[in-house]
Amino acid sequence: MVFKIGLLGLGTVGTGTVEILLNPEGRHPLLSELSLHRVGVRSLSKPRSVNIPEYLLTTDLEEIVIDPAVDIVVELIGGLEPARSLILQAIENGKHVVTANKAVISRYGSEIFDAANEKGVYVLLEAAVGGGIPVIQPLKQSLGANRIHKVTGIINGTTNYILTRMKNEGADFADVLADAQRLGYAEADPTADIDGLDAGDKIAILASLAFAGRIKLEQVYCEGIRKVTATDITYAEKLGFVIKLLAIAARDPHATPEQDLLSVRVHPTLVPKVHPLASINDVYNAILVEGEPIGQVMFFGRGAGSGPTASAVVSDILNIVAVLQMQEAEIVSPVVTHELMSCTHQHYCKIAPMEDLITRFYVRFLTKDSPGVIGNIGTCFGKHNVSLESIVQTGFQENLAEIVVVTHDVLEGNFHQALNEIKSLDSIDSIPSILRVL
Ligand SMILES: NC(=O)C1=CN([C@@H]2O[C@H](COP(=O)(O)OP(=O)(O)OC[C@H]3O[C@@H](n4cnc5c(N)ncnc54)[C@H](OP(=O)(O)O)[C@@H]3O)[C@@H](O)[C@H]2O)C=CC1
Ligand SMILES: N[C@@H](CC=O)C(=O)O
Ligand code: NA
C-alpha cells in the first residue's frame, strides 16, 4: 500500500523534506511506502533545487487539502494564513497533518487539535520546536512517567547564531542576521526571531506538553535580543557568564497546589559558563528538561535549517504511516486516535505574573562620577528587599562612570520598584541594560 503526501510549501524545509522522500535508500523501510502526490507553491516559475516532475507543482493549495487521494498533508508554507485554514480544511477532509508551523500551533492549537480529535486524525509537529531535535515526541511519550518541574531551552537558532558570532568575533548584529537569513535559519520576517516571539511560540508548545494544559500565548512574556550589546557580552564574560536567549517554562515552586501556577517566559539571560546550556552555540538548540524521577535530561542538535528540520518532518510522516498501515490491516480503529500521539488536554494552565518571578538580575548603570553613588544605589535596592551579590564600578564611558550590579534571587516586582526609585536619583544618567541571570 502506498500512502500519498500532499506537500504545501517547497522552501527551505519543503525542499529538505522532498530530498529525503526522493532518496529513501538506507533510511527506514516505511519510506518506500510513500509517494509525493502534489506540491503546493506560490510561484511555478521559481527555480527549484530538487528535481521533481513539473506536473506535481500547483499554486492551488486548496486543491491539495481536499484531494481524496491525499492521505497526509504536510504544511510547510509558514505564517498564519492561509496555513491555519488549510490545516483545518485538511482535517475536515480526513487528512492527517504534519506541520513545522509553531506560529499557527501556538495560536490556533486548541481549534486545530479539537478538530483533529473530532475527525480521528493526527496533527504532528516535531519540526515546530528545536528543528531536527526530537523533543515533542519525547515529551509526549518517553517522559510521560515524569512530573516535569522545568523546561529551559535555547530554541531559536537564528538568535543563538547571532549571539555566538557577536561574542566570538565581535561581529555586527545586522551582518550576522543577514548570514542567518542566507543560511535559511531565520523566519520570512526575522522580527519573530529577534524579538523572542518565535521562541515564545515554541516554549508555549513545550509548556503545554510538559505541563499537560493549554497555554494562552498572550500570557507568555517575550523579550528579544535587540538590546544586547557588545559591552554587556564583554562584562558577562568577565563575570563568568555567557548571554543566551532562554525560553523557560517552570512550575512555580512557591504556588500552593490549588494555585498550580506556571511561569512561561523568553528573555536574554546571563547563563553561568558551567551551565550545560552555556556551551550551546551557533544554530544549535538544546532543551533541558527537569523532572521527577528522571532528574535532568538534555536534548541537543540543529534547531533550524533545511535537512535537520526535514528530518523531524519525515519522522512525523513515518509515525503516521505506521498507524495507517495498522488501520489498513484493521489492527487499530480508523476513528480512535492513539492517546500518546494526539492532544488529550483541554484546560488552560494558570500563568504567574512576571512581578512574582524570583530571579537574579544584572544591571548596568551610567552615573555621574560623584562620591556616594554606589552607596545610594545599594540603599535603594536594600529598601526594596533586593539583596546584592556584587556591585562594582567597571570603568568610564566618556565622563560617566559605569556601574554593574548583580543581585541575588529577588522578587521581580521588588526589583522594578527599586529601579524606579534609583532612576530618580540625581546621580543616575541612564540604565542601558537590565538582564536576568540564571
Ligand atoms: N527554516 C527553518 O530552519 C525552519 C522552519 N520552520 C518552519 O517551517 C515552515 C516553513 O519554513 P521555511 O521552509 O523556512 O519557509 P520558506 O519561506 O523557505 O518556504 C515557504 C514555502 O511555502 C510557499 N508558500 C508560502 N506561502 C504560500 C502561499 N500563500 N501559497 C502557496 N505557497 C506558499 C513558498 O512558495 P515559493 O517557493 O513559490 O515562494 C515556499 O515554497 C515555517 O512554518 C517555519 O516556521 C521550522 C523549523 C526550522
Ligand atoms: N527561525 C527559526 C527556525 C526554526 O524554528 C530559528 O531560527 O530557530
Ligand atoms: Na523537533
PDB file of N, CA, C and O in Angstrom, residues 293-356:
ATOM      1  N   PRO A 293      10.838  11.201  38.245  1.00  0.00           N
ATOM      2  CA  PRO A 293      12.139  10.871  38.826  1.00  0.00           C
ATOM      3  C   PRO A 293      13.334  11.013  37.866  1.00  0.00           C
ATOM      4  O   PRO A 293      14.457  10.724  38.274  1.00  0.00           O
ATOM      5  N   ILE A 294      13.153  11.497  36.653  1.00  0.00           N
ATOM      6  CA  ILE A 294      14.262  11.446  35.677  1.00  0.00           C
ATOM      7  C   ILE A 294      15.456  12.316  36.065  1.00  0.00           C
ATOM      8  O   ILE A 294      16.586  12.045  35.701  1.00  0.00           O
ATOM      9  N   GLY A 295      15.205  13.400  36.821  1.00  0.00           N
ATOM     10  CA  GLY A 295      16.288  14.361  37.077  1.00  0.00           C
ATOM     11  C   GLY A 295      16.422  15.266  35.866  1.00  0.00           C
ATOM     12  O   GLY A 295      15.432  15.761  35.352  1.00  0.00           O
ATOM     13  N   GLN A 296      17.653  15.442  35.414  1.00  0.00           N
ATOM     14  CA  GLN A 296      17.869  16.305  34.248  1.00  0.00           C
ATOM     15  C   GLN A 296      18.092  15.468  32.991  1.00  0.00           C
ATOM     16  O   GLN A 296      18.812  14.476  33.021  1.00  0.00           O
ATOM     17  N   VAL A 297      17.468  15.918  31.874  1.00  0.00           N
ATOM     18  CA  VAL A 297      17.761  15.289  30.594  1.00  0.00           C
ATOM     19  C   VAL A 297      17.829  16.411  29.563  1.00  0.00           C
ATOM     20  O   VAL A 297      17.013  17.332  29.596  1.00  0.00           O
ATOM     21  N   MET A 298      18.855  16.360  28.689  1.00  0.00           N
ATOM     22  CA  MET A 298      19.005  17.465  27.740  1.00  0.00           C
ATOM     23  C   MET A 298      18.992  16.951  26.300  1.00  0.00           C
ATOM     24  O   MET A 298      19.644  15.968  25.980  1.00  0.00           O
ATOM     25  N   PHE A 299      18.234  17.644  25.459  1.00  0.00           N
ATOM     26  CA  PHE A 299      18.137  17.315  24.034  1.00  0.00           C
ATOM     27  C   PHE A 299      18.922  18.372  23.266  1.00  0.00           C
ATOM     28  O   PHE A 299      18.733  19.568  23.494  1.00  0.00           O
ATOM     29  N   PHE A 300      19.753  17.936  22.344  1.00  0.00           N
ATOM     30  CA  PHE A 300      20.683  18.856  21.693  1.00  0.00           C
ATOM     31  C   PHE A 300      20.773  18.551  20.205  1.00  0.00           C
ATOM     32  O   PHE A 300      20.774  17.391  19.804  1.00  0.00           O
ATOM     33  N   GLY A 301      20.844  19.554  19.378  1.00  0.00           N
ATOM     34  CA  GLY A 301      21.026  19.328  17.941  1.00  0.00           C
ATOM     35  C   GLY A 301      20.778  20.596  17.157  1.00  0.00           C
ATOM     36  O   GLY A 301      20.670  21.685  17.739  1.00  0.00           O
ATOM     37  N   ARG A 302      20.684  20.447  15.839  1.00  0.00           N
ATOM     38  CA  ARG A 302      20.461  21.622  14.986  1.00  0.00           C
ATOM     39  C   ARG A 302      19.008  22.041  15.054  1.00  0.00           C
ATOM     40  O   ARG A 302      18.117  21.261  14.751  1.00  0.00           O
ATOM     41  N   GLY A 303      18.808  23.303  15.422  1.00  0.00           N
ATOM     42  CA  GLY A 303      17.449  23.795  15.659  1.00  0.00           C
ATOM     43  C   GLY A 303      16.806  24.424  14.448  1.00  0.00           C
ATOM     44  O   GLY A 303      15.642  24.825  14.502  1.00  0.00           O
ATOM     45  N   ALA A 304      17.528  24.538  13.354  1.00  0.00           N
ATOM     46  CA  ALA A 304      16.960  25.137  12.155  1.00  0.00           C
ATOM     47  C   ALA A 304      17.788  24.674  10.967  1.00  0.00           C
ATOM     48  O   ALA A 304      18.843  24.058  11.131  1.00  0.00           O
ATOM     49  N   GLY A 305      17.292  24.997   9.773  1.00  0.00           N
ATOM     50  CA  GLY A 305      17.996  24.596   8.555  1.00  0.00           C
ATOM     51  C   GLY A 305      17.226  23.501   7.831  1.00  0.00           C
ATOM     52  O   GLY A 305      16.416  22.799   8.436  1.00  0.00           O
ATOM     53  N   SER A 306      17.517  23.385   6.566  1.00  0.00           N
ATOM     54  CA  SER A 306      16.727  22.524   5.686  1.00  0.00           C
ATOM     55  C   SER A 306      16.708  21.045   6.111  1.00  0.00           C
ATOM     56  O   SER A 306      15.659  20.491   6.446  1.00  0.00           O
ATOM     57  N   GLY A 307      17.883  20.410   6.073  1.00  0.00           N
ATOM     58  CA  GLY A 307      17.954  18.974   6.341  1.00  0.00           C
ATOM     59  C   GLY A 307      17.509  18.598   7.754  1.00  0.00           C
ATOM     60  O   GLY A 307      16.643  17.724   7.926  1.00  0.00           O
ATOM     61  N   PRO A 308      18.064  19.249   8.796  1.00  0.00           N
ATOM     62  CA  PRO A 308      17.680  18.879  10.159  1.00  0.00           C
ATOM     63  C   PRO A 308      16.173  19.012  10.396  1.00  0.00           C
ATOM     64  O   PRO A 308      15.548  18.131  11.008  1.00  0.00           O
ATOM     65  N   THR A 309      15.582  20.094   9.898  1.00  0.00           N
ATOM     66  CA  THR A 309      14.145  20.281  10.143  1.00  0.00           C
ATOM     67  C   THR A 309      13.340  19.242   9.363  1.00  0.00           C
ATOM     68  O   THR A 309      12.358  18.676   9.873  1.00  0.00           O
ATOM     69  N   ALA A 310      13.806  18.959   8.142  1.00  0.00           N
ATOM     70  CA  ALA A 310      13.124  17.947   7.333  1.00  0.00           C
ATOM     71  C   ALA A 310      13.200  16.571   8.003  1.00  0.00           C
ATOM     72  O   ALA A 310      12.268  15.761   7.879  1.00  0.00           O
ATOM     73  N   SER A 311      14.282  16.306   8.715  1.00  0.00           N
ATOM     74  CA  SER A 311      14.410  15.027   9.428  1.00  0.00           C
ATOM     75  C   SER A 311      13.221  14.851  10.389  1.00  0.00           C
ATOM     76  O   SER A 311      12.612  13.771  10.463  1.00  0.00           O
ATOM     77  N   ALA A 312      12.861  15.925  11.085  1.00  0.00           N
ATOM     78  CA  ALA A 312      11.733  15.851  12.022  1.00  0.00           C
ATOM     79  C   ALA A 312      10.401  15.711  11.280  1.00  0.00           C
ATOM     80  O   ALA A 312       9.515  14.959  11.695  1.00  0.00           O
ATOM     81  N   VAL A 313      10.278  16.429  10.148  1.00  0.00           N
ATOM     82  CA  VAL A 313       9.034  16.353   9.367  1.00  0.00           C
ATOM     83  C   VAL A 313       8.807  14.912   8.908  1.00  0.00           C
ATOM     84  O   VAL A 313       7.727  14.341   9.073  1.00  0.00           O
ATOM     85  N   VAL A 314       9.869  14.308   8.361  1.00  0.00           N
ATOM     86  CA  VAL A 314       9.700  12.964   7.796  1.00  0.00           C
ATOM     87  C   VAL A 314       9.480  11.928   8.908  1.00  0.00           C
ATOM     88  O   VAL A 314       8.723  10.975   8.734  1.00  0.00           O
ATOM     89  N   SER A 315      10.083  12.150  10.081  1.00  0.00           N
ATOM     90  CA  SER A 315       9.840  11.173  11.163  1.00  0.00           C
ATOM     91  C   SER A 315       8.374  11.218  11.585  1.00  0.00           C
ATOM     92  O   SER A 315       7.771  10.182  11.891  1.00  0.00           O
ATOM     93  N   ASP A 316       7.758  12.416  11.562  1.00  0.00           N
ATOM     94  CA  ASP A 316       6.317  12.500  11.856  1.00  0.00           C
ATOM     95  C   ASP A 316       5.504  11.763  10.789  1.00  0.00           C
ATOM     96  O   ASP A 316       4.547  11.050  11.097  1.00  0.00           O
ATOM     97  N   ILE A 317       5.910  11.963   9.521  1.00  0.00           N
ATOM     98  CA  ILE A 317       5.191  11.272   8.432  1.00  0.00           C
ATOM     99  C   ILE A 317       5.253   9.759   8.672  1.00  0.00           C
ATOM    100  O   ILE A 317       4.262   9.045   8.564  1.00  0.00           O
ATOM    101  N   LEU A 318       6.449   9.272   9.048  1.00  0.00           N
ATOM    102  CA  LEU A 318       6.619   7.824   9.250  1.00  0.00           C
ATOM    103  C   LEU A 318       5.734   7.312  10.389  1.00  0.00           C
ATOM    104  O   LEU A 318       5.155   6.230  10.295  1.00  0.00           O
ATOM    105  N   ASN A 319       5.639   8.101  11.460  1.00  0.00           N
ATOM    106  CA  ASN A 319       4.771   7.685  12.571  1.00  0.00           C
ATOM    107  C   ASN A 319       3.332   7.523  12.106  1.00  0.00           C
ATOM    108  O   ASN A 319       2.634   6.587  12.504  1.00  0.00           O
ATOM    109  N   ILE A 320       2.892   8.458  11.275  1.00  0.00           N
ATOM    110  CA  ILE A 320       1.507   8.381  10.793  1.00  0.00           C
ATOM    111  C   ILE A 320       1.341   7.194   9.838  1.00  0.00           C
ATOM    112  O   ILE A 320       0.360   6.448   9.921  1.00  0.00           O
ATOM    113  N   VAL A 321       2.330   6.989   8.989  1.00  0.00           N
ATOM    114  CA  VAL A 321       2.245   5.871   8.040  1.00  0.00           C
ATOM    115  C   VAL A 321       2.154   4.537   8.793  1.00  0.00           C
ATOM    116  O   VAL A 321       1.380   3.645   8.416  1.00  0.00           O
ATOM    117  N   ALA A 322       2.909   4.423   9.880  1.00  0.00           N
ATOM    118  CA  ALA A 322       2.859   3.174  10.656  1.00  0.00           C
ATOM    119  C   ALA A 322       1.441   2.931  11.175  1.00  0.00           C
ATOM    120  O   ALA A 322       0.935   1.807  11.145  1.00  0.00           O
ATOM    121  N   VAL A 323       0.783   4.012  11.624  1.00  0.00           N
ATOM    122  CA  VAL A 323      -0.592   3.870  12.115  1.00  0.00           C
ATOM    123  C   VAL A 323      -1.536   3.546  10.953  1.00  0.00           C
ATOM    124  O   VAL A 323      -2.413   2.676  11.068  1.00  0.00           O
ATOM    125  N   LEU A 324      -1.325   4.233   9.818  1.00  0.00           N
ATOM    126  CA  LEU A 324      -2.198   3.996   8.660  1.00  0.00           C
ATOM    127  C   LEU A 324      -2.110   2.532   8.206  1.00  0.00           C
ATOM    128  O   LEU A 324      -3.104   1.928   7.827  1.00  0.00           O
ATOM    129  N   GLN A 325      -0.909   1.991   8.285  1.00  0.00           N
ATOM    130  CA  GLN A 325      -0.742   0.576   7.898  1.00  0.00           C
ATOM    131  C   GLN A 325      -1.555  -0.335   8.820  1.00  0.00           C
ATOM    132  O   GLN A 325      -2.173  -1.284   8.365  1.00  0.00           O
ATOM    133  N   MET A 326      -1.538  -0.008  10.117  1.00  0.00           N
ATOM    134  CA  MET A 326      -2.303  -0.842  11.058  1.00  0.00           C
ATOM    135  C   MET A 326      -3.804  -0.665  10.833  1.00  0.00           C
ATOM    136  O   MET A 326      -4.580  -1.591  10.989  1.00  0.00           O
ATOM    137  N   GLN A 327      -4.192   0.562  10.443  1.00  0.00           N
ATOM    138  CA  GLN A 327      -5.606   0.784  10.141  1.00  0.00           C
ATOM    139  C   GLN A 327      -6.010  -0.033   8.908  1.00  0.00           C
ATOM    140  O   GLN A 327      -7.069  -0.649   8.875  1.00  0.00           O
ATOM    141  N   GLU A 328      -5.130  -0.027   7.909  1.00  0.00           N
ATOM    142  CA  GLU A 328      -5.388  -0.801   6.687  1.00  0.00           C
ATOM    143  C   GLU A 328      -5.582  -2.280   7.023  1.00  0.00           C
ATOM    144  O   GLU A 328      -6.443  -2.953   6.476  1.00  0.00           O
ATOM    145  N   ALA A 329      -4.731  -2.780   7.922  1.00  0.00           N
ATOM    146  CA  ALA A 329      -4.774  -4.194   8.283  1.00  0.00           C
ATOM    147  C   ALA A 329      -5.859  -4.468   9.328  1.00  0.00           C
ATOM    148  O   ALA A 329      -5.962  -5.584   9.843  1.00  0.00           O
ATOM    149  N   GLU A 330      -6.632  -3.423   9.638  1.00  0.00           N
ATOM    150  CA  GLU A 330      -7.723  -3.500  10.631  1.00  0.00           C
ATOM    151  C   GLU A 330      -7.226  -3.967  11.991  1.00  0.00           C
ATOM    152  O   GLU A 330      -7.920  -4.652  12.725  1.00  0.00           O
ATOM    153  N   ILE A 331      -5.970  -3.585  12.310  1.00  0.00           N
ATOM    154  CA  ILE A 331      -5.417  -3.902  13.645  1.00  0.00           C
ATOM    155  C   ILE A 331      -5.856  -2.823  14.623  1.00  0.00           C
ATOM    156  O   ILE A 331      -6.104  -3.074  15.787  1.00  0.00           O
ATOM    157  N   VAL A 332      -5.911  -1.573  14.156  1.00  0.00           N
ATOM    158  CA  VAL A 332      -6.396  -0.484  15.021  1.00  0.00           C
ATOM    159  C   VAL A 332      -7.556   0.221  14.324  1.00  0.00           C
ATOM    160  O   VAL A 332      -7.677   0.190  13.097  1.00  0.00           O
ATOM    161  N   SER A 333      -8.374   0.884  15.161  1.00  0.00           N
ATOM    162  CA  SER A 333      -9.561   1.563  14.641  1.00  0.00           C
ATOM    163  C   SER A 333      -9.175   2.810  13.841  1.00  0.00           C
ATOM    164  O   SER A 333      -8.266   3.541  14.241  1.00  0.00           O
ATOM    165  N   PRO A 334      -9.852   3.092  12.739  1.00  0.00           N
ATOM    166  CA  PRO A 334      -9.540   4.311  11.984  1.00  0.00           C
ATOM    167  C   PRO A 334     -10.142   5.562  12.613  1.00  0.00           C
ATOM    168  O   PRO A 334      -9.871   6.665  12.158  1.00  0.00           O
ATOM    169  N   VAL A 335     -10.980   5.408  13.650  1.00  0.00           N
ATOM    170  CA  VAL A 335     -11.598   6.619  14.221  1.00  0.00           C
ATOM    171  C   VAL A 335     -11.043   6.985  15.601  1.00  0.00           C
ATOM    172  O   VAL A 335     -11.109   8.137  16.017  1.00  0.00           O
ATOM    173  N   VAL A 336     -10.469   6.012  16.312  1.00  0.00           N
ATOM    174  CA  VAL A 336      -9.937   6.316  17.651  1.00  0.00           C
ATOM    175  C   VAL A 336      -8.434   6.583  17.514  1.00  0.00           C
ATOM    176  O   VAL A 336      -7.702   5.757  16.977  1.00  0.00           O
ATOM    177  N   THR A 337      -7.985   7.756  18.008  1.00  0.00           N
ATOM    178  CA  THR A 337      -6.563   8.072  17.864  1.00  0.00           C
ATOM    179  C   THR A 337      -5.767   7.551  19.069  1.00  0.00           C
ATOM    180  O   THR A 337      -6.301   7.387  20.168  1.00  0.00           O
ATOM    181  N   HIS A 338      -4.498   7.321  18.812  1.00  0.00           N
ATOM    182  CA  HIS A 338      -3.560   6.832  19.832  1.00  0.00           C
ATOM    183  C   HIS A 338      -3.321   7.975  20.825  1.00  0.00           C
ATOM    184  O   HIS A 338      -2.914   9.071  20.433  1.00  0.00           O
ATOM    185  N   GLU A 339      -3.559   7.686  22.118  1.00  0.00           N
ATOM    186  CA  GLU A 339      -3.517   8.759  23.115  1.00  0.00           C
ATOM    187  C   GLU A 339      -2.137   9.425  23.241  1.00  0.00           C
ATOM    188  O   GLU A 339      -2.042  10.607  23.573  1.00  0.00           O
ATOM    189  N   LEU A 340      -1.072   8.677  22.961  1.00  0.00           N
ATOM    190  CA  LEU A 340       0.264   9.259  23.101  1.00  0.00           C
ATOM    191  C   LEU A 340       0.701  10.018  21.849  1.00  0.00           C
ATOM    192  O   LEU A 340       1.787  10.580  21.793  1.00  0.00           O
ATOM    193  N   MET A 341      -0.159  10.033  20.840  1.00  0.00           N
ATOM    194  CA  MET A 341       0.193  10.779  19.609  1.00  0.00           C
ATOM    195  C   MET A 341      -0.758  11.939  19.368  1.00  0.00           C
ATOM    196  O   MET A 341      -0.608  12.675  18.400  1.00  0.00           O
ATOM    197  N   SER A 342      -1.762  12.082  20.233  1.00  0.00           N
ATOM    198  CA  SER A 342      -2.727  13.166  19.986  1.00  0.00           C
ATOM    199  C   SER A 342      -2.755  14.111  21.190  1.00  0.00           C
ATOM    200  O   SER A 342      -2.086  13.869  22.197  1.00  0.00           O
ATOM    201  N   CYS A 343      -3.540  15.167  21.070  1.00  0.00           N
ATOM    202  CA  CYS A 343      -3.614  16.146  22.166  1.00  0.00           C
ATOM    203  C   CYS A 343      -4.812  15.800  23.036  1.00  0.00           C
ATOM    204  O   CYS A 343      -5.947  15.798  22.560  1.00  0.00           O
ATOM    205  N   THR A 344      -4.536  15.513  24.317  1.00  0.00           N
ATOM    206  CA  THR A 344      -5.620  14.998  25.161  1.00  0.00           C
ATOM    207  C   THR A 344      -6.097  16.016  26.205  1.00  0.00           C
ATOM    208  O   THR A 344      -7.060  15.764  26.907  1.00  0.00           O
ATOM    209  N   HIS A 345      -5.414  17.157  26.333  1.00  0.00           N
ATOM    210  CA  HIS A 345      -5.817  18.090  27.386  1.00  0.00           C
ATOM    211  C   HIS A 345      -6.639  19.254  26.833  1.00  0.00           C
ATOM    212  O   HIS A 345      -6.398  19.712  25.721  1.00  0.00           O
ATOM    213  N   GLN A 346      -7.565  19.720  27.642  1.00  0.00           N
ATOM    214  CA  GLN A 346      -8.441  20.801  27.179  1.00  0.00           C
ATOM    215  C   GLN A 346      -8.353  22.061  28.054  1.00  0.00           C
ATOM    216  O   GLN A 346      -8.669  23.136  27.603  1.00  0.00           O
ATOM    217  N   HIS A 347      -7.918  21.896  29.320  1.00  0.00           N
ATOM    218  CA  HIS A 347      -7.945  23.063  30.221  1.00  0.00           C
ATOM    219  C   HIS A 347      -6.738  23.971  29.946  1.00  0.00           C
ATOM    220  O   HIS A 347      -5.755  23.551  29.332  1.00  0.00           O
ATOM    221  N   TYR A 348      -6.850  25.224  30.414  1.00  0.00           N
ATOM    222  CA  TYR A 348      -5.737  26.175  30.248  1.00  0.00           C
ATOM    223  C   TYR A 348      -4.921  26.238  31.539  1.00  0.00           C
ATOM    224  O   TYR A 348      -5.484  26.253  32.640  1.00  0.00           O
ATOM    225  N   CYS A 349      -3.592  26.274  31.413  1.00  0.00           N
ATOM    226  CA  CYS A 349      -2.721  26.411  32.587  1.00  0.00           C
ATOM    227  C   CYS A 349      -2.822  27.846  33.102  1.00  0.00           C
ATOM    228  O   CYS A 349      -2.991  28.784  32.319  1.00  0.00           O
ATOM    229  N   LYS A 350      -2.660  27.989  34.432  1.00  0.00           N
ATOM    230  CA  LYS A 350      -2.634  29.348  35.004  1.00  0.00           C
ATOM    231  C   LYS A 350      -1.189  29.843  34.970  1.00  0.00           C
ATOM    232  O   LYS A 350      -0.274  29.130  35.393  1.00  0.00           O
ATOM    233  N   ILE A 351      -1.016  31.065  34.503  1.00  0.00           N
ATOM    234  CA  ILE A 351       0.337  31.609  34.357  1.00  0.00           C
ATOM    235  C   ILE A 351       0.576  32.685  35.420  1.00  0.00           C
ATOM    236  O   ILE A 351      -0.254  33.582  35.611  1.00  0.00           O
ATOM    237  N   ALA A 352       1.718  32.579  36.093  1.00  0.00           N
ATOM    238  CA  ALA A 352       2.050  33.544  37.148  1.00  0.00           C
ATOM    239  C   ALA A 352       2.476  34.875  36.524  1.00  0.00           C
ATOM    240  O   ALA A 352       3.143  34.888  35.487  1.00  0.00           O
ATOM    241  N   PRO A 353       2.098  36.019  37.134  1.00  0.00           N
ATOM    242  CA  PRO A 353       2.567  37.304  36.605  1.00  0.00           C
ATOM    243  C   PRO A 353       4.077  37.444  36.771  1.00  0.00           C
ATOM    244  O   PRO A 353       4.648  36.894  37.716  1.00  0.00           O
ATOM    245  N   MET A 354       4.715  38.189  35.870  1.00  0.00           N
ATOM    246  CA  MET A 354       6.171  38.346  35.922  1.00  0.00           C
ATOM    247  C   MET A 354       6.624  38.995  37.235  1.00  0.00           C
ATOM    248  O   MET A 354       7.724  38.709  37.713  1.00  0.00           O
ATOM    249  N   GLU A 355       5.813  39.891  37.820  1.00  0.00           N
ATOM    250  CA  GLU A 355       6.232  40.548  39.081  1.00  0.00           C
ATOM    251  C   GLU A 355       6.492  39.511  40.175  1.00  0.00           C
ATOM    252  O   GLU A 355       7.210  39.774  41.130  1.00  0.00           O
ATOM    253  N   ASP A 356       5.870  38.323  40.046  1.00  0.00           N
ATOM    254  CA  ASP A 356       6.027  37.301  41.086  1.00  0.00           C
ATOM    255  C   ASP A 356       7.225  36.387  40.842  1.00  0.00           C
ATOM    256  O   ASP A 356       7.503  35.490  41.640  1.00  0.00           O
TER     257      ASP A 356
END
